[in-house]
Each structure stands twice: as structure tokens, then as C-alpha cells.
Short mmCIF file of C-alpha atoms in Angstrom, two decimals:
data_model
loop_
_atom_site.label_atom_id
_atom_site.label_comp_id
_atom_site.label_asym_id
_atom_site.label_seq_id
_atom_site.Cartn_x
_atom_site.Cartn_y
_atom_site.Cartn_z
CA UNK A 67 136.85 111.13 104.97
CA UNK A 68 133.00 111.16 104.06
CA UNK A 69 131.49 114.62 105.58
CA UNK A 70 127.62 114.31 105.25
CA UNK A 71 125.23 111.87 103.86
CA UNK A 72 123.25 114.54 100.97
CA UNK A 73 120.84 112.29 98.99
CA UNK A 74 119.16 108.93 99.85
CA UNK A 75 116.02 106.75 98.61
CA UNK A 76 112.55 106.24 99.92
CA UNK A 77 111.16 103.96 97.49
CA UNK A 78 107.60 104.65 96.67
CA UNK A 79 104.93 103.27 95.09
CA UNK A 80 103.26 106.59 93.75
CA UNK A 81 105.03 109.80 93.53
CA UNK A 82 101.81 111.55 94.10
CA UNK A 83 100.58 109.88 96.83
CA UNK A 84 104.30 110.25 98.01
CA UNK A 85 104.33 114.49 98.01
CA UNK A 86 100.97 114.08 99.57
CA UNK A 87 101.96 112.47 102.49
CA UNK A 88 105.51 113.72 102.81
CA UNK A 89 104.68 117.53 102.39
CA UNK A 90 101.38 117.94 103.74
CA UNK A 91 101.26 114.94 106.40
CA UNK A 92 105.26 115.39 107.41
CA UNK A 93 105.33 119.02 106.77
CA UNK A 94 108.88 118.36 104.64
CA UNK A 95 110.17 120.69 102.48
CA UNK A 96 109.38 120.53 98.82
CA UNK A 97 112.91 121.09 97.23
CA UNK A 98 112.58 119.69 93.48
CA UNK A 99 109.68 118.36 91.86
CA UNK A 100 111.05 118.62 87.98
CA UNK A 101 108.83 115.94 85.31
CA UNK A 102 111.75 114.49 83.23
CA UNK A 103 109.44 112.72 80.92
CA UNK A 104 106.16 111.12 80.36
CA UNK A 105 105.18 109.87 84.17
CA UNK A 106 108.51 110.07 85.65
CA UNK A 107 109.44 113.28 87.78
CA UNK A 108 112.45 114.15 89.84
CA UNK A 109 110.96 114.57 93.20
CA UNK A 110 112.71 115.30 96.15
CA UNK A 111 112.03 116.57 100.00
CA UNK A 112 114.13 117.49 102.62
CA UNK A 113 112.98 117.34 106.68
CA UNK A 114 111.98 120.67 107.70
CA UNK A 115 115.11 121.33 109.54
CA UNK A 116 117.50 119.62 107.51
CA UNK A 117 117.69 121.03 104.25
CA UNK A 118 121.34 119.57 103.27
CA UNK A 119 119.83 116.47 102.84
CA UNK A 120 117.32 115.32 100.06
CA UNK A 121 115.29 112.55 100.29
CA UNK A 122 114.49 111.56 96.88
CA UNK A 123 111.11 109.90 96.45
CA UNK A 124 112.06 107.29 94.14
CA UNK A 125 109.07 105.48 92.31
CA UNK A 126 109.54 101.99 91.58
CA UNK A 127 108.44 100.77 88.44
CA UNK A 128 109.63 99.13 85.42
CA UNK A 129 112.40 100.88 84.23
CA UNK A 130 116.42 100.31 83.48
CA UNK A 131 117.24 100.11 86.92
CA UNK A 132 114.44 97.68 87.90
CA UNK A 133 113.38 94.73 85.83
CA UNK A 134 109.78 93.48 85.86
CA UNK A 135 110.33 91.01 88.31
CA UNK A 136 112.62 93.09 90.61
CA UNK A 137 109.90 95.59 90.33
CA UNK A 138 107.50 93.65 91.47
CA UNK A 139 109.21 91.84 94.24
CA UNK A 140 110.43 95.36 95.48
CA UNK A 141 106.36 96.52 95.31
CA UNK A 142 105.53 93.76 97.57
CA UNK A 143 107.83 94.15 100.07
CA UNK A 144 107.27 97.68 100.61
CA UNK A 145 103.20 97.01 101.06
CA UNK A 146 104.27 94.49 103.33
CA UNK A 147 105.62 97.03 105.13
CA UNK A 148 109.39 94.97 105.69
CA UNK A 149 111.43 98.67 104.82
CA UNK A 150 112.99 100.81 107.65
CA UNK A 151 113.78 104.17 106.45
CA UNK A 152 115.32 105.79 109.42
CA UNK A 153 114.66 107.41 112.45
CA UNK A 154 112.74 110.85 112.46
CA UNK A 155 113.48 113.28 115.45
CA UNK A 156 111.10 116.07 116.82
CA UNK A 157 111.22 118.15 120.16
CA UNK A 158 108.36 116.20 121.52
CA UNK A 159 107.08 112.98 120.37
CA UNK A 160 103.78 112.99 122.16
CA UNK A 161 102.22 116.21 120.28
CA UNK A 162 103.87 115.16 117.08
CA UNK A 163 102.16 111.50 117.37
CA UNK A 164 98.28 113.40 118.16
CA UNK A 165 99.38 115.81 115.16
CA UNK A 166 100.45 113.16 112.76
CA UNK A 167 97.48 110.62 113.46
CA UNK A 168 94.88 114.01 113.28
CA UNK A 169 96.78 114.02 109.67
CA UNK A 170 95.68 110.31 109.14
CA UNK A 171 99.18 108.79 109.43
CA UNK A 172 99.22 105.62 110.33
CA UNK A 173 101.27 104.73 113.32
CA UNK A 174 101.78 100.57 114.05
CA UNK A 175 103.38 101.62 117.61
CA UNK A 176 102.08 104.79 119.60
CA UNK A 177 104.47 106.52 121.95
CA UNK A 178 106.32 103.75 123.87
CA UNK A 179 108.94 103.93 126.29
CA UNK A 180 111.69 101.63 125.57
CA UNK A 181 115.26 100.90 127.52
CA UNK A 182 116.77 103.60 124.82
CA UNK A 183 114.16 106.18 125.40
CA UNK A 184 110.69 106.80 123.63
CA UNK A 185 109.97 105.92 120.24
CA UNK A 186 106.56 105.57 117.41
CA UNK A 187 106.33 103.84 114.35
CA UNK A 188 104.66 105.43 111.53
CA UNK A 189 104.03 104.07 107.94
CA UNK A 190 104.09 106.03 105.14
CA UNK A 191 101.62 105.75 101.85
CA UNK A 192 103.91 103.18 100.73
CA UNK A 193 104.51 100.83 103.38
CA UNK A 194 107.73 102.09 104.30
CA UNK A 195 108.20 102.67 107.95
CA UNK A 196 109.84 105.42 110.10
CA UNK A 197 110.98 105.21 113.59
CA UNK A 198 110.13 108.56 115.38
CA UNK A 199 111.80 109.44 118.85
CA UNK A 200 112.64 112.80 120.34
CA UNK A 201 115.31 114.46 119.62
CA UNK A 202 116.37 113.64 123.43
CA UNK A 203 117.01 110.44 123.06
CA UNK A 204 120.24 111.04 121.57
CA UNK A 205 121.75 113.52 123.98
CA UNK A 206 122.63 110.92 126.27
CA UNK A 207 126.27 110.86 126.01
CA UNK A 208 126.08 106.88 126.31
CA UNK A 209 124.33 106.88 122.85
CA UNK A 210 127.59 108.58 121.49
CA UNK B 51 102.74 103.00 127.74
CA UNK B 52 99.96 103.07 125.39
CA UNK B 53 98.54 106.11 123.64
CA UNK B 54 96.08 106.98 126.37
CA UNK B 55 98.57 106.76 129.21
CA UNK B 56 101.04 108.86 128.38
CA UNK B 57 101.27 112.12 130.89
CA UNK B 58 98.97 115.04 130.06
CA UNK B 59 97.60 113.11 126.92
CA UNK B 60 94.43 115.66 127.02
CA UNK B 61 96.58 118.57 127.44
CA UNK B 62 98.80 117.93 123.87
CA UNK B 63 95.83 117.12 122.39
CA UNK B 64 94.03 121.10 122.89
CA UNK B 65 97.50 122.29 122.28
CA UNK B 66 97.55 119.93 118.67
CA UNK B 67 94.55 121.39 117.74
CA UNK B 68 95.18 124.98 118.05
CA UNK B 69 98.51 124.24 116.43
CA UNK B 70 96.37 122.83 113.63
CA UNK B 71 93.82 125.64 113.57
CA UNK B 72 96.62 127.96 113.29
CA UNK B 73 98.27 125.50 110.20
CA UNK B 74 93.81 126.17 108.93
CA UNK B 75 93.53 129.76 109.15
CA UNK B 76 96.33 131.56 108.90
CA UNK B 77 95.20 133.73 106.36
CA UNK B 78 92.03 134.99 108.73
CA UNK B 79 92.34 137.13 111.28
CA UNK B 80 93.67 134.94 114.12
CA UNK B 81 92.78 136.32 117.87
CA UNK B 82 95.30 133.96 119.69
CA UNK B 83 92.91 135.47 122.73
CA UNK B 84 90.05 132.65 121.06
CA UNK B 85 92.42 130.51 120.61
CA UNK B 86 93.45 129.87 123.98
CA UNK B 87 89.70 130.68 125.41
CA UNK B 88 88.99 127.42 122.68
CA UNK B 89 91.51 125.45 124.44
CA UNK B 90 90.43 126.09 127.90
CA UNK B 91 93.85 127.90 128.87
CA UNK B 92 94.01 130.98 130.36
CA UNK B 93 96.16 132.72 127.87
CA UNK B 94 99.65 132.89 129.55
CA UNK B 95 99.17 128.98 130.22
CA UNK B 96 98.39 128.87 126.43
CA UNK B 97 101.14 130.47 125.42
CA UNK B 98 103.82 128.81 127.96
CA UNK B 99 102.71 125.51 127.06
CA UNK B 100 102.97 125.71 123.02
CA UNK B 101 106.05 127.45 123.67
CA UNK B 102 107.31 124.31 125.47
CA UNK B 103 106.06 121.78 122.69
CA UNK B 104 106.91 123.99 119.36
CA UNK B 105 109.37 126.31 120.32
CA UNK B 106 107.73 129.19 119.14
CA UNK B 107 104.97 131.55 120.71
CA UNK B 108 101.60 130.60 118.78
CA UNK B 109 102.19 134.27 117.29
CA UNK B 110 105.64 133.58 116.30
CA UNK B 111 104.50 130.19 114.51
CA UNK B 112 101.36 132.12 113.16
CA UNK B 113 104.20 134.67 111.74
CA UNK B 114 105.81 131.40 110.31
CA UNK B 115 103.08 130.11 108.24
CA UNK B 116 102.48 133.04 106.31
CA UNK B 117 105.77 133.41 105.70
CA UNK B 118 105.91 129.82 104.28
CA UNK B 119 102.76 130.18 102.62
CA UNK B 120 103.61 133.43 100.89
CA UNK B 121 106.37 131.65 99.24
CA UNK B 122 104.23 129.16 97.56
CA UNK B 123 101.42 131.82 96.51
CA UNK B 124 104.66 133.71 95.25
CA UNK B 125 106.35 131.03 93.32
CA UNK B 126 102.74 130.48 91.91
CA UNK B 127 103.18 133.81 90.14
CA UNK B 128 100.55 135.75 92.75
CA UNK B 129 101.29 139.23 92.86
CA UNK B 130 103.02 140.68 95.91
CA UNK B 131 99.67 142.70 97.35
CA UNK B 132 97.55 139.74 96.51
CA UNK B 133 100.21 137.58 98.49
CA UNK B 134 99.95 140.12 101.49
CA UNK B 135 96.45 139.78 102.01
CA UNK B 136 96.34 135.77 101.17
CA UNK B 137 98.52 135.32 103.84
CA UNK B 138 96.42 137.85 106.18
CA UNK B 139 98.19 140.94 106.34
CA UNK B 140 96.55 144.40 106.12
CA UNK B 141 99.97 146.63 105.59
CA UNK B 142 102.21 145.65 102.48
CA UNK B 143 104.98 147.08 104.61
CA UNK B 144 104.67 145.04 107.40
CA UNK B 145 104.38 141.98 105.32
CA UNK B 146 107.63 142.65 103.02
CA UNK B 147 109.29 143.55 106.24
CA UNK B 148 108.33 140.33 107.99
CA UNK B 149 109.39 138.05 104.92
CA UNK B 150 112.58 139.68 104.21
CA UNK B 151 113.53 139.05 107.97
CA UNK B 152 112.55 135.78 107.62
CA UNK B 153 113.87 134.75 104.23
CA UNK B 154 116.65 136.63 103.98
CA UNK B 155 115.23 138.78 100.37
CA UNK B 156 112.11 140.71 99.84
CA UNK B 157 109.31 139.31 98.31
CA UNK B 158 109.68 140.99 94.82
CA UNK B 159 113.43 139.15 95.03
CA UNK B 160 111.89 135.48 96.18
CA UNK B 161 109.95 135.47 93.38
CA UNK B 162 112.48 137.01 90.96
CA UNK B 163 114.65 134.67 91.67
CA UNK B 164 112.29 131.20 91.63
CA UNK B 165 111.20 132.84 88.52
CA UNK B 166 115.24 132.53 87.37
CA UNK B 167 115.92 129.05 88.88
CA UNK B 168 112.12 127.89 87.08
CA UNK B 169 113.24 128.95 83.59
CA UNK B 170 116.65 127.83 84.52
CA UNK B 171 114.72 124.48 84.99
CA UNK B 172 112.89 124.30 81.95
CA UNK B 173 116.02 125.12 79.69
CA UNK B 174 117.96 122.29 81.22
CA UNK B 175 116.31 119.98 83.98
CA UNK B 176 119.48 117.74 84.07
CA UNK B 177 121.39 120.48 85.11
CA UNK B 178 119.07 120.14 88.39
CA UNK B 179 120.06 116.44 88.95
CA UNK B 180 122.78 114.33 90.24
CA UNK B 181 124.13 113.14 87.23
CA UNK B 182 124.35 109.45 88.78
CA UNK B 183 120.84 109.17 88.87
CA UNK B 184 120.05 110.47 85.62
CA UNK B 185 122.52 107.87 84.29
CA UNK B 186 120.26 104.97 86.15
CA UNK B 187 117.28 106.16 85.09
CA UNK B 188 118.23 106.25 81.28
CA UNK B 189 118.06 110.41 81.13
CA UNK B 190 119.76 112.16 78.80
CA UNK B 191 120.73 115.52 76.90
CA UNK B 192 118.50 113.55 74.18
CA UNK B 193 115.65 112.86 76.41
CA UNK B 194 112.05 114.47 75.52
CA UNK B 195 111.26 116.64 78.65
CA UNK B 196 107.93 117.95 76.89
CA UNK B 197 106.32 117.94 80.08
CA UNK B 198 108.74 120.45 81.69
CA UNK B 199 108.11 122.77 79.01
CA UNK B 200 104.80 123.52 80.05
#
């Protein structure tokens, strides 16, 4: 039986750019930023109240993994923003919308209320986009 | 809904702000009396309201962010009575006594021990990562880590 989800991806474009907007724009945790080599770093970040769970920010580049052309097809579709990474919860959505946009985040849906409760949309530095709702919206026991 | 319509819009927005000026300058002398003055709340109203949105008293979240920012001034190798007035504290005592509560270790033991896990680090970096993804990304006992050295 799986317990816990403890690692996943958000592909990025530039790990710097990447701990700038996920530590100082998000406020997440810095929990390993380790260089493993000329330009490559293991960098990951966990949501400030969640720190089981890693989010490694996974530069995509050339590389064993990712051939040129995967590489670049992967770098396009993130800029073109077509990624969902997940939904983000916080106690209130409309303070953490004013606080994130005073950060300069980038939101491509302000607080709207929807049949399953409020929700944003925020890009990151990427392209990659987040859902954020209140943590609310899921203590309706018909979400369950 | 747009962004303008939501309820109280103007009233998040003081409360942001202060949040943010706290997040500013928490290392100053914060009067959470000018804070709220700033915001146009009477004080209780100030306090009852960020309550509400962050859970915390705009003291308790001012206590907060120098704790948090003490650990990165300490895992930068500050000392501990350089930390305790970077982070605005007067009395040593009351800082090491408000991070140890918070933390769970003193200060001198915080930075003991990232001290530990950074040499721990440098000696072997893949010890600090799931082996399947060094594996995909071509890392190995072999690998040149120069750059962690440093």
C-alpha cells in the first residue's frame, strides 16, 4: 500500500530563477540546494507546511535523460504555459492572491468562485502553472 | 468575481501590507502600535483581523521571522550575538530562549549541527540524493563535484 507521495518534479527552465521565485515569491522552504557538477545542482523545496514532501526543481536541459529535441520540445511547452503542477492550499486565498501579485507573481485567473469553491491561477518563472484554492475547499465531505 | 469584487478587497490589502512590512523590517524595532495606526485599524481590529487571515498575532508572526531568519544568518556562519541583534533582539537570552522554543535546539546547536550535515555534504553529496535520480542524471561516486568543495 503506497503511504505518501515524498518527491515530485517541477520542471524548470532556470534553477536560479526557480529558488527565486519558489523561496522568496512562495515563501517554500529551502531543503537542499547541493551543486553536483559544473551547472547542475540538486535543488529542492518543500511548501512551508509540508516538509515530507520535496519538490525537486528539475532543470531541463540537454542531458541523459533528455535528448536535444526532447529538451527542446519540453522548453516550449512549459513557456507555453500547457503544465499543471498541482493545487496549492492556504487559509485564505484572497490575502495570499494581493500578497503574491505585491511579489510580482503572475496570476492568469484572480480569485474566482467556481461550483467547487474558490480558486487562482498563478504561473511560475517557468510557465508552469499552479491552481491555488483555500484550504476549505476540501473540507466538504462531498469532495472526499 | 473579479479581483476588485471580492468582499473587503481594501481591507486584505492594509492587512497584506503590514504583513509585508513585517516580512521588511523585522530586524528594526517594530511598534505593532504604527503598524496598525499605518493601516487605519484601531489596534485590537488590527490584531483580530491578521489573526483571522494568518493565524498568528502580528507579534507572534514578527516572533516567526526572526526565528526563520536567524537560521539562515546562522547557517551563514554569523555568530550567535551578531545573529541576535540581526534579527532585532536586544537580550541574547531572550533570543536563544525564543529559538530553542521554536526550533526545538539552541542556536549554538542549529548551527553545530548544519555545520555537521554541510561538511557531511561536501564529503559525499550523493549520500544527500535519491539514488534514482542520480542514476538519471548520469551522477556517480566518479563524478567531479569541484563545485561542492568550495
Amino acid at each position: 500500500m503506497i503511504s505518501k507521495m515524498t518527491i515530485t518534479n517541477i520542471h524548470v527552465i532556470d534553477q536560479d530563477s526557480a529558488y527565486d521565485f519558489y523561496v522568496n515569491k512562495l515563501g517554500f522552504k529551502l531543503v537542499d540546494d547541493i551543486p553536483m557538477g559544473p551547472g547542475t545542482r540538486w535543488l529542492t523545496v518543500s511548501p512551508p507546511d509540508q516538509p515530507d514532501l520535496q519538490l525537486v526543481l528539475f532543470p531541463v536541459r540537454v542531458s541523459k535523460m533528455f535528448p536535444k529535441e526532447v529538451a527542446e520540445s519540453l522548453i516550449d511547452l512549459i513557456k507555453k504555459g500547457v503544465f499543471g503542477c498541482g493545487v496549492l492550499t492556504c487559509k485564505d486565498i484572497f490575502a495570499t492572491y494581493e500578497e503574491l501579485k505585491a511579489k510580482g507573481v503572475e496570476f492568469i485567473k484572480a480569485p474566482t468562485k467556481e461550483f467547487y469553491g474558490t480558486e487562482a491561477l498563478f504561473k511560475d518563472d517557468s510557465g508552469n502553472y499552479f491552481s491555488l484554492q483555500p484550504i476549505n475547499n476540501f473540507d466538504n465531505e462531498n469532495n472526499i | 468575481m473579479t479581483t476588485e469584487q471580492y468582499p473587503k478587497v481594501y481591507l486584505y490589502r492594509r492587512i497584506v501590507q503590514a504583513k509585508l512590512y513585517i516580512d521588511k523590517n523585522y530586524s528594526e524595532k517594530i511598534d505593532l502600535d504604527n503598524i496598525s495606526d499605518e493601516a487605519h485599524f484601531s489596534k485590537f481590529h488590527f490584531i483580530r483581523l491578521f489573526k483571522s487571515i494568518y493565524g498568528k498575532t502580528p507579534h507572534q508572526y514578527l516572533t516567526k521571522v526572526r526565528i526563520e531568519k536567524a537560521k539562515q544568518l546562522l547557517e551563514q556562519g554569523n555568530m550567535i550575538s551578531a545573529v541576535c541583534n540581526l534579527v532585532g533582539y536586544d537580550s541574547l537570552s531572550t533570543f536563544s530562549g525564543l529559538f530553542t522554543k521554536a526550533v526545538g535546539k539552541s542556536p549554538n546547536q542549529y548551527a553545530s549541527d548544519f555545520r555537521q550535515r554541510k561538511k557531511n555534504i561536501q564529503e559525499k553529496p550523493l549520500a544527500f540524493v535519491p539514488k534514482c535520480y542520480a542514476f538519471m542524471h548520469g551522477w556517480s561516486e566518479n563524478s567531479n563535484f569541484e563545485e561542492v568543495k568550495k
